[in-house]
PDB file of C-alpha atoms in Angstrom:
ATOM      1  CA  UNK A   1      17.328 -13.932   2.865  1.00 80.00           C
ATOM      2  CA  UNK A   2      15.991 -10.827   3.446  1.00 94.00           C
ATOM      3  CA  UNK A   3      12.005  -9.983   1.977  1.00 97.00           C
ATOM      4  CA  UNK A   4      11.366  -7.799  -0.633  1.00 98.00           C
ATOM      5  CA  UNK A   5       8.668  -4.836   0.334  1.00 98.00           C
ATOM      6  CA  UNK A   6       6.476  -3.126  -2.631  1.00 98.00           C
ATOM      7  CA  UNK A   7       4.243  -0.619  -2.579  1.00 98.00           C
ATOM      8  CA  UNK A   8       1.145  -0.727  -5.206  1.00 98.00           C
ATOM      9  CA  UNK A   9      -1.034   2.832  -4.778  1.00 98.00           C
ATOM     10  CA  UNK A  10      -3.045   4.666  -6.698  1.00 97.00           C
ATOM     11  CA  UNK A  11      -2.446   8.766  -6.481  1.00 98.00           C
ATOM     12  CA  UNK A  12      -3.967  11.532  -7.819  1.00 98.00           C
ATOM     13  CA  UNK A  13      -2.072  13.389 -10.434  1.00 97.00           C
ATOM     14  CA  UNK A  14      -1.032  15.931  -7.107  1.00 97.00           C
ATOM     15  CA  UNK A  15       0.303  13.180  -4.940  1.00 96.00           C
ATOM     16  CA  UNK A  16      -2.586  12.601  -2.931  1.00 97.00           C
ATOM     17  CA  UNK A  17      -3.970   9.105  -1.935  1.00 96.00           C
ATOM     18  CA  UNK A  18      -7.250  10.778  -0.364  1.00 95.00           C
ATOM     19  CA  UNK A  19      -9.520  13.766   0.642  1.00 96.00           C
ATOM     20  CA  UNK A  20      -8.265  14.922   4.062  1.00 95.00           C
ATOM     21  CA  UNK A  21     -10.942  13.429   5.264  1.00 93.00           C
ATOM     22  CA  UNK A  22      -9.807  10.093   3.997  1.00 91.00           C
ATOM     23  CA  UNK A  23     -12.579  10.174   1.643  1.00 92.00           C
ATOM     24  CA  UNK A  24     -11.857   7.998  -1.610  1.00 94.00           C
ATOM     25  CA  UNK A  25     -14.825   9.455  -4.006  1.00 94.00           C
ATOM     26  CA  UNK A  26     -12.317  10.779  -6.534  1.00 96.00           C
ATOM     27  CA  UNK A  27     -10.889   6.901  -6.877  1.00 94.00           C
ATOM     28  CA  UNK A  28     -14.443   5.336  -6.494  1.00 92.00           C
ATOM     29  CA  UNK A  29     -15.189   8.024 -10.133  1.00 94.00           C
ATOM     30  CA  UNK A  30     -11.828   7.247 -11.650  1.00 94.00           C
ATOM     31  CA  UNK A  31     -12.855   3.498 -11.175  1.00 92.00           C
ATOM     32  CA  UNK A  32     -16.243   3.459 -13.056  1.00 92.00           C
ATOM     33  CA  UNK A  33     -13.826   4.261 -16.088  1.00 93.00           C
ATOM     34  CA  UNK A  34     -11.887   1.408 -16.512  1.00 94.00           C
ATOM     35  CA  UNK A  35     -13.103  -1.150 -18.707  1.00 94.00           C
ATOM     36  CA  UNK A  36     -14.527  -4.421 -17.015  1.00 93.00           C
ATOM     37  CA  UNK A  37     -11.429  -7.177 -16.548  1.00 92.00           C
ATOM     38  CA  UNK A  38      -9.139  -4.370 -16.482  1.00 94.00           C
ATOM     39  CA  UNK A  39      -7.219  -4.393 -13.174  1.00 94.00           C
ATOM     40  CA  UNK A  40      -4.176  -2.857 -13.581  1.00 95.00           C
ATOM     41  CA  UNK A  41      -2.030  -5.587 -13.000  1.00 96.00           C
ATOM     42  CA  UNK A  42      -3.367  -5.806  -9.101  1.00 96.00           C
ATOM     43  CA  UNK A  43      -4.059  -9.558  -9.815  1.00 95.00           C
ATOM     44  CA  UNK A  44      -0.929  -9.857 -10.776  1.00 96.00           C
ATOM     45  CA  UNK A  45       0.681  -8.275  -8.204  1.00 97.00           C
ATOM     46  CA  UNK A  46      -1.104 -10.123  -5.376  1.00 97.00           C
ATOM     47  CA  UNK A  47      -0.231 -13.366  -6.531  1.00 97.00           C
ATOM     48  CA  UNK A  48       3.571 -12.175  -5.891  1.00 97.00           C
ATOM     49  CA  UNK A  49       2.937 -11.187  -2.194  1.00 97.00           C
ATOM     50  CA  UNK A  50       3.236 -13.561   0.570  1.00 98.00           C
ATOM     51  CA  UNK A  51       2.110 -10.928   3.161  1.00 98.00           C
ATOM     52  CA  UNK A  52       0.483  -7.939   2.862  1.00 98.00           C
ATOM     53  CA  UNK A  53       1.317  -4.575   5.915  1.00 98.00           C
ATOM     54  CA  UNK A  54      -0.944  -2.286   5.904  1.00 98.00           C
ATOM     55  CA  UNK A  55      -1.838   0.729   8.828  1.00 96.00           C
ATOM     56  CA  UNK A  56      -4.719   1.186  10.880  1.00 95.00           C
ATOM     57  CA  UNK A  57      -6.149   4.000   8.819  1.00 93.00           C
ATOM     58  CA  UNK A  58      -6.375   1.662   5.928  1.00 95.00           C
ATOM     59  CA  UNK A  59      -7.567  -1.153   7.616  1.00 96.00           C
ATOM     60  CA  UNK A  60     -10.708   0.553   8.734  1.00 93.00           C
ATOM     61  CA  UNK A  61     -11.154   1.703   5.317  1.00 92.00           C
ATOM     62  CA  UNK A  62     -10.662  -1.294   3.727  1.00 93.00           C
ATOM     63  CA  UNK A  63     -13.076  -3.125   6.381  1.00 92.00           C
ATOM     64  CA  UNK A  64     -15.941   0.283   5.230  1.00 90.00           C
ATOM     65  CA  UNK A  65     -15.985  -1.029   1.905  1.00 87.00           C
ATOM     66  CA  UNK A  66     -17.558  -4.258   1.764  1.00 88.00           C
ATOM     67  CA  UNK A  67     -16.522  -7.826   1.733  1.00 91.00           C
ATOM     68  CA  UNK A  68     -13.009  -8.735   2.887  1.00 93.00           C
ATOM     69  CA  UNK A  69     -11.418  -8.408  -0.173  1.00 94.00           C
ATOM     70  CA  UNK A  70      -8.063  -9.963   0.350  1.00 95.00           C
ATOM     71  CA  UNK A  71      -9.121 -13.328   1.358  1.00 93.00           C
ATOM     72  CA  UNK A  72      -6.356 -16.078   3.088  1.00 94.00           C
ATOM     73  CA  UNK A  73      -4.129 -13.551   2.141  1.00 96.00           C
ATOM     74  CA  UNK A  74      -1.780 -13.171   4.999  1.00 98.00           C
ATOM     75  CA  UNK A  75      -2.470  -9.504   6.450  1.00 98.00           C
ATOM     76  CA  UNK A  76      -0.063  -7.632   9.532  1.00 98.00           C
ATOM     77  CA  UNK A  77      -2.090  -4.487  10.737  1.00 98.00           C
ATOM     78  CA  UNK A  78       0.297  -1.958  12.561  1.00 97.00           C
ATOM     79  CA  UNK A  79      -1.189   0.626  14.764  1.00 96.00           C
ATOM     80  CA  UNK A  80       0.320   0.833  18.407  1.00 94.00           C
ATOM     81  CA  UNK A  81      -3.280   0.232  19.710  1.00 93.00           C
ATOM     82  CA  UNK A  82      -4.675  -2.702  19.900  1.00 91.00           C
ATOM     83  CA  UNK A  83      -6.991  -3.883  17.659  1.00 93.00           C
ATOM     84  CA  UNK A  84     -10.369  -6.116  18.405  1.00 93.00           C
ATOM     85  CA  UNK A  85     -10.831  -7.678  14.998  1.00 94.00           C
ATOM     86  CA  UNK A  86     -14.820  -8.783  14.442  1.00 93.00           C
ATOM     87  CA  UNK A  87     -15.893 -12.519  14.172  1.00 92.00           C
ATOM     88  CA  UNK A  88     -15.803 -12.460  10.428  1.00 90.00           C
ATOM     89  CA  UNK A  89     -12.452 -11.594   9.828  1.00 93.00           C
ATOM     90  CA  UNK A  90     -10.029 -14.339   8.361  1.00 93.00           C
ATOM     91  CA  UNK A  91      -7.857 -15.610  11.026  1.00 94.00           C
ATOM     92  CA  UNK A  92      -5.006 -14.466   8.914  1.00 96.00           C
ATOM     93  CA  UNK A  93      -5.285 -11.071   9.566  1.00 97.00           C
ATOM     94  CA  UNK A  94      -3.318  -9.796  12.864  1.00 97.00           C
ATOM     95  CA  UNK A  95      -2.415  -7.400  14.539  1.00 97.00           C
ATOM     96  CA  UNK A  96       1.826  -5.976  15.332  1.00 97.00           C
ATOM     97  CA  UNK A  97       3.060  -3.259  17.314  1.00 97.00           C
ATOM     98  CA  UNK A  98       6.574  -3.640  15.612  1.00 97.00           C
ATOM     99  CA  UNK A  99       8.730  -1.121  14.176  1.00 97.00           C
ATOM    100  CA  UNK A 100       9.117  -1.127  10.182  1.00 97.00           C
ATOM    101  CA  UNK A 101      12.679  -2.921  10.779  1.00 97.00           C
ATOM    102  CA  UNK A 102      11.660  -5.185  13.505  1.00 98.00           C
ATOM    103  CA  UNK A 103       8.764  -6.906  11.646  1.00 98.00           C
ATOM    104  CA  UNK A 104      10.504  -6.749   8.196  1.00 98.00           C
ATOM    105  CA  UNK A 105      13.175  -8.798  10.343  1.00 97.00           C
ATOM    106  CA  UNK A 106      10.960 -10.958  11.635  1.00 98.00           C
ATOM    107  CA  UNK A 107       9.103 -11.493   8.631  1.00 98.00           C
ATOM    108  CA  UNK A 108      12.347 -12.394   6.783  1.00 98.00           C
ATOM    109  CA  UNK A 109      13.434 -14.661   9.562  1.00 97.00           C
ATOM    110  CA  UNK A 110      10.029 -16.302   8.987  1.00 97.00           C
ATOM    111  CA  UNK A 111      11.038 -17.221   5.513  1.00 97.00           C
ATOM    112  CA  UNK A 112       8.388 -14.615   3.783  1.00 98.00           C
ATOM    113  CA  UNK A 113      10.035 -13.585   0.627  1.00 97.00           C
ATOM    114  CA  UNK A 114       7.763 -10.408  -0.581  1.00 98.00           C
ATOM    115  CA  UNK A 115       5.583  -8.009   1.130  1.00 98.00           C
ATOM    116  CA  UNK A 116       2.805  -5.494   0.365  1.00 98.00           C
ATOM    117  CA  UNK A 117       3.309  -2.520   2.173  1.00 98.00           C
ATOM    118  CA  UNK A 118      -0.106  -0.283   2.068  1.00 97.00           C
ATOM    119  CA  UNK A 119      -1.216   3.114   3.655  1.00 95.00           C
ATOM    120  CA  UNK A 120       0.610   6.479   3.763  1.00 94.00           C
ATOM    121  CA  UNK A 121       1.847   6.367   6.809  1.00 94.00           C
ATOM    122  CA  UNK A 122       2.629   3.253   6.938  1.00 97.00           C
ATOM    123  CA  UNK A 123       4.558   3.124   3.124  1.00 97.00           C
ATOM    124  CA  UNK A 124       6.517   6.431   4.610  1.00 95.00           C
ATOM    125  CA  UNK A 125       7.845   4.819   7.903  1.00 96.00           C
ATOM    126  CA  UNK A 126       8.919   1.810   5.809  1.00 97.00           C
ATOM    127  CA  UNK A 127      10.521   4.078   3.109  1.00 96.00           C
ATOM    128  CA  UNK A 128      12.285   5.940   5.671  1.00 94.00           C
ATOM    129  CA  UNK A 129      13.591   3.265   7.186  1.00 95.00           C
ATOM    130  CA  UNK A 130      15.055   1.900   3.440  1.00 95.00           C
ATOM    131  CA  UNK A 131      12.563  -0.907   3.501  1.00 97.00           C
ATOM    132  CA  UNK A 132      10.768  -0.435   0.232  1.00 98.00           C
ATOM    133  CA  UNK A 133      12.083  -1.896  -3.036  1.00 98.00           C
ATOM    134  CA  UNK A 134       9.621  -1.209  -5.291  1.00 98.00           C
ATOM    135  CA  UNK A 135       6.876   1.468  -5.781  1.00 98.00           C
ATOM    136  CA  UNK A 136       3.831   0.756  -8.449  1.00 98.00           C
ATOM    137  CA  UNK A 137       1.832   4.105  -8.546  1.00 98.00           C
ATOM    138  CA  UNK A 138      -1.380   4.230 -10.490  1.00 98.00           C
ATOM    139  CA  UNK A 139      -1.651   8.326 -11.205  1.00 98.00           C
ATOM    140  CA  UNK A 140      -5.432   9.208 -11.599  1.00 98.00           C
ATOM    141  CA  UNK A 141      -5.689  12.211 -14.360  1.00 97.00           C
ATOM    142  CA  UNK A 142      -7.663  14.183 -11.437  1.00 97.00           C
ATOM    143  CA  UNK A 143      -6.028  17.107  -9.590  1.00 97.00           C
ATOM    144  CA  UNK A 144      -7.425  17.424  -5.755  1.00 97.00           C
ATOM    145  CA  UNK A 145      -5.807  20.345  -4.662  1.00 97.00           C
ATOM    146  CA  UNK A 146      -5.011  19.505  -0.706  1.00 97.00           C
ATOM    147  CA  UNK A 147      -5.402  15.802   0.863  1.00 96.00           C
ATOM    148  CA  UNK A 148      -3.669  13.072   2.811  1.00 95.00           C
ATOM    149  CA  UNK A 149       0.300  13.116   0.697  1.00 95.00           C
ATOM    150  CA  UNK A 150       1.546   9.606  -0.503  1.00 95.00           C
ATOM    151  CA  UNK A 151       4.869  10.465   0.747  1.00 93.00           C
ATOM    152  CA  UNK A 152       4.838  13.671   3.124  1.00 85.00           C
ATOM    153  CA  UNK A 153       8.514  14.985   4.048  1.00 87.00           C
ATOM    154  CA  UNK A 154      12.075  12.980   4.327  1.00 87.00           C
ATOM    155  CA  UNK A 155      15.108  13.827   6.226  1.00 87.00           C
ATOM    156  CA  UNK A 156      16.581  12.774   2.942  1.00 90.00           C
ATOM    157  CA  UNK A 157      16.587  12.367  -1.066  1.00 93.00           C
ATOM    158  CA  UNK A 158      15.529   9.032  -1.948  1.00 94.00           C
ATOM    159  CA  UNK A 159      16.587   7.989  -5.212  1.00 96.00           C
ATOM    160  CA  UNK A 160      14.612   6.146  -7.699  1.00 97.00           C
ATOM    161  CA  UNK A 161      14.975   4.301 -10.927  1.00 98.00           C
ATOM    162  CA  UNK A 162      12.252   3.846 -13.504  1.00 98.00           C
ATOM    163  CA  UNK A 163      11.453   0.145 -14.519  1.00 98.00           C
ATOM    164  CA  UNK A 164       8.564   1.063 -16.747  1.00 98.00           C
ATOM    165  CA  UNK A 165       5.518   3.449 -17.940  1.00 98.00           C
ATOM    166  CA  UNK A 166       2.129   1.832 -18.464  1.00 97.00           C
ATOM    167  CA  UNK A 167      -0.700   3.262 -19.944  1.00 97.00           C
ATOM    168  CA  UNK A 168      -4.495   2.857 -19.789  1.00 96.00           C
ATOM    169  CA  UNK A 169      -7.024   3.638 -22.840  1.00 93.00           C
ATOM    170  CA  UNK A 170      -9.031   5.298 -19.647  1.00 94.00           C
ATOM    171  CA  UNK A 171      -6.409   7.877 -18.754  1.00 95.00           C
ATOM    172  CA  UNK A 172      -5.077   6.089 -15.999  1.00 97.00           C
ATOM    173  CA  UNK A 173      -0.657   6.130 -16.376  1.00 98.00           C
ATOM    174  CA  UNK A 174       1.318   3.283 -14.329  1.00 98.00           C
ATOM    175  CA  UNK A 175       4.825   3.920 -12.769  1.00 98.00           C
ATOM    176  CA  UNK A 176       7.423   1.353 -11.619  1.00 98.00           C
ATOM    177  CA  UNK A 177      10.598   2.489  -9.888  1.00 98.00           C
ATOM    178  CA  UNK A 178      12.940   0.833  -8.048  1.00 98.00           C
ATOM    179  CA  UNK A 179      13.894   2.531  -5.406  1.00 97.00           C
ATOM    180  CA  UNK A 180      18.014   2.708  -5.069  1.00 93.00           C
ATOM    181  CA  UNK A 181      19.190   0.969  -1.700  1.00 71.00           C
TER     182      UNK A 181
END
């Protein structure tokens, strides 16, 4: 059986996931607004996954902001360089060189039945290569103007159903689509 990939992102209401600089201040702000226990139905989502891909460039962000925060989560970093992870990190978290269909093969061989997939480039090369299922975009009522694109360009349409609309007493609007095979 082959895994299921999802993508679970917050945006700005422009499409961007961060400054050009990679800077997150704008989603640090947006945040501080939503009420304590609130998480968007993140919890939720993680206890879905059974692996969570995510890039280089969002590795070393992730790894700026504090604690480890996905715990014995099961976490694939791609980046064709290799990668010296520090003494602290969960032995859970490694490293691929793959190609969006050759670890998505693998990982189905393997028995995994959903992944995470998380960080621009990385949720582009798997959409482009028809791998993504399911996209769960948190838009964040804040308008940036220029910055790193969630999706950047496509040699082709890709066609998307809505699932649902959620919305958040803080401003923050939820949108599921599946996206047509």
């Amino acid at each position: 059986m082959s895994a299921t990939a999802s993508v679970f992102i917050a945006t700005s209401l422009d499409g961007f996931i961060a400054r050009p600089d990679g800077n997150l201040d704008w989603l640090d702000e947006a945040n501080a607004t939503v009420p304590s226990g609130e998480d968007c139905g993140y919890g939720d989502f993680m206890k879905t996954i059974d692996v969570l891909v995510m890039g280089r460039n969002t590795y070393e962000k992730v790894r700026t902001l504090g604690p480890w925060p996905y715990g014995r989560k099961r976490v694939i970093v791609l980046s064709r360089h290799s990668i010296t992870f520090p003494d602290d990190m969960p032995s859970c978290v490694t490293h691929s060189t793959e190609s969006p269909d050759e670890l998505h093969r693998r990982l189905s061989d393997e028995g995994v039945n959903k992944l995470y997939v998380d960080g621009g480039v990385t949720i582009q090369r798997f959409l482009r290569a028809g791998l993504i299922d399911q996209l769960v975009i948190t838009v964040i009522p804040v308008l940036l103007g220029t910055g790193i694109s969630l999706f950047g360009e496509f040699q082709r349409d890709i066609r998307l159903t809505h699932e649902s609309t959620r919305t958040f007493d803080c401003g923050l609007v939820q949108l599921t689509y599946g996206v047509n095979g």
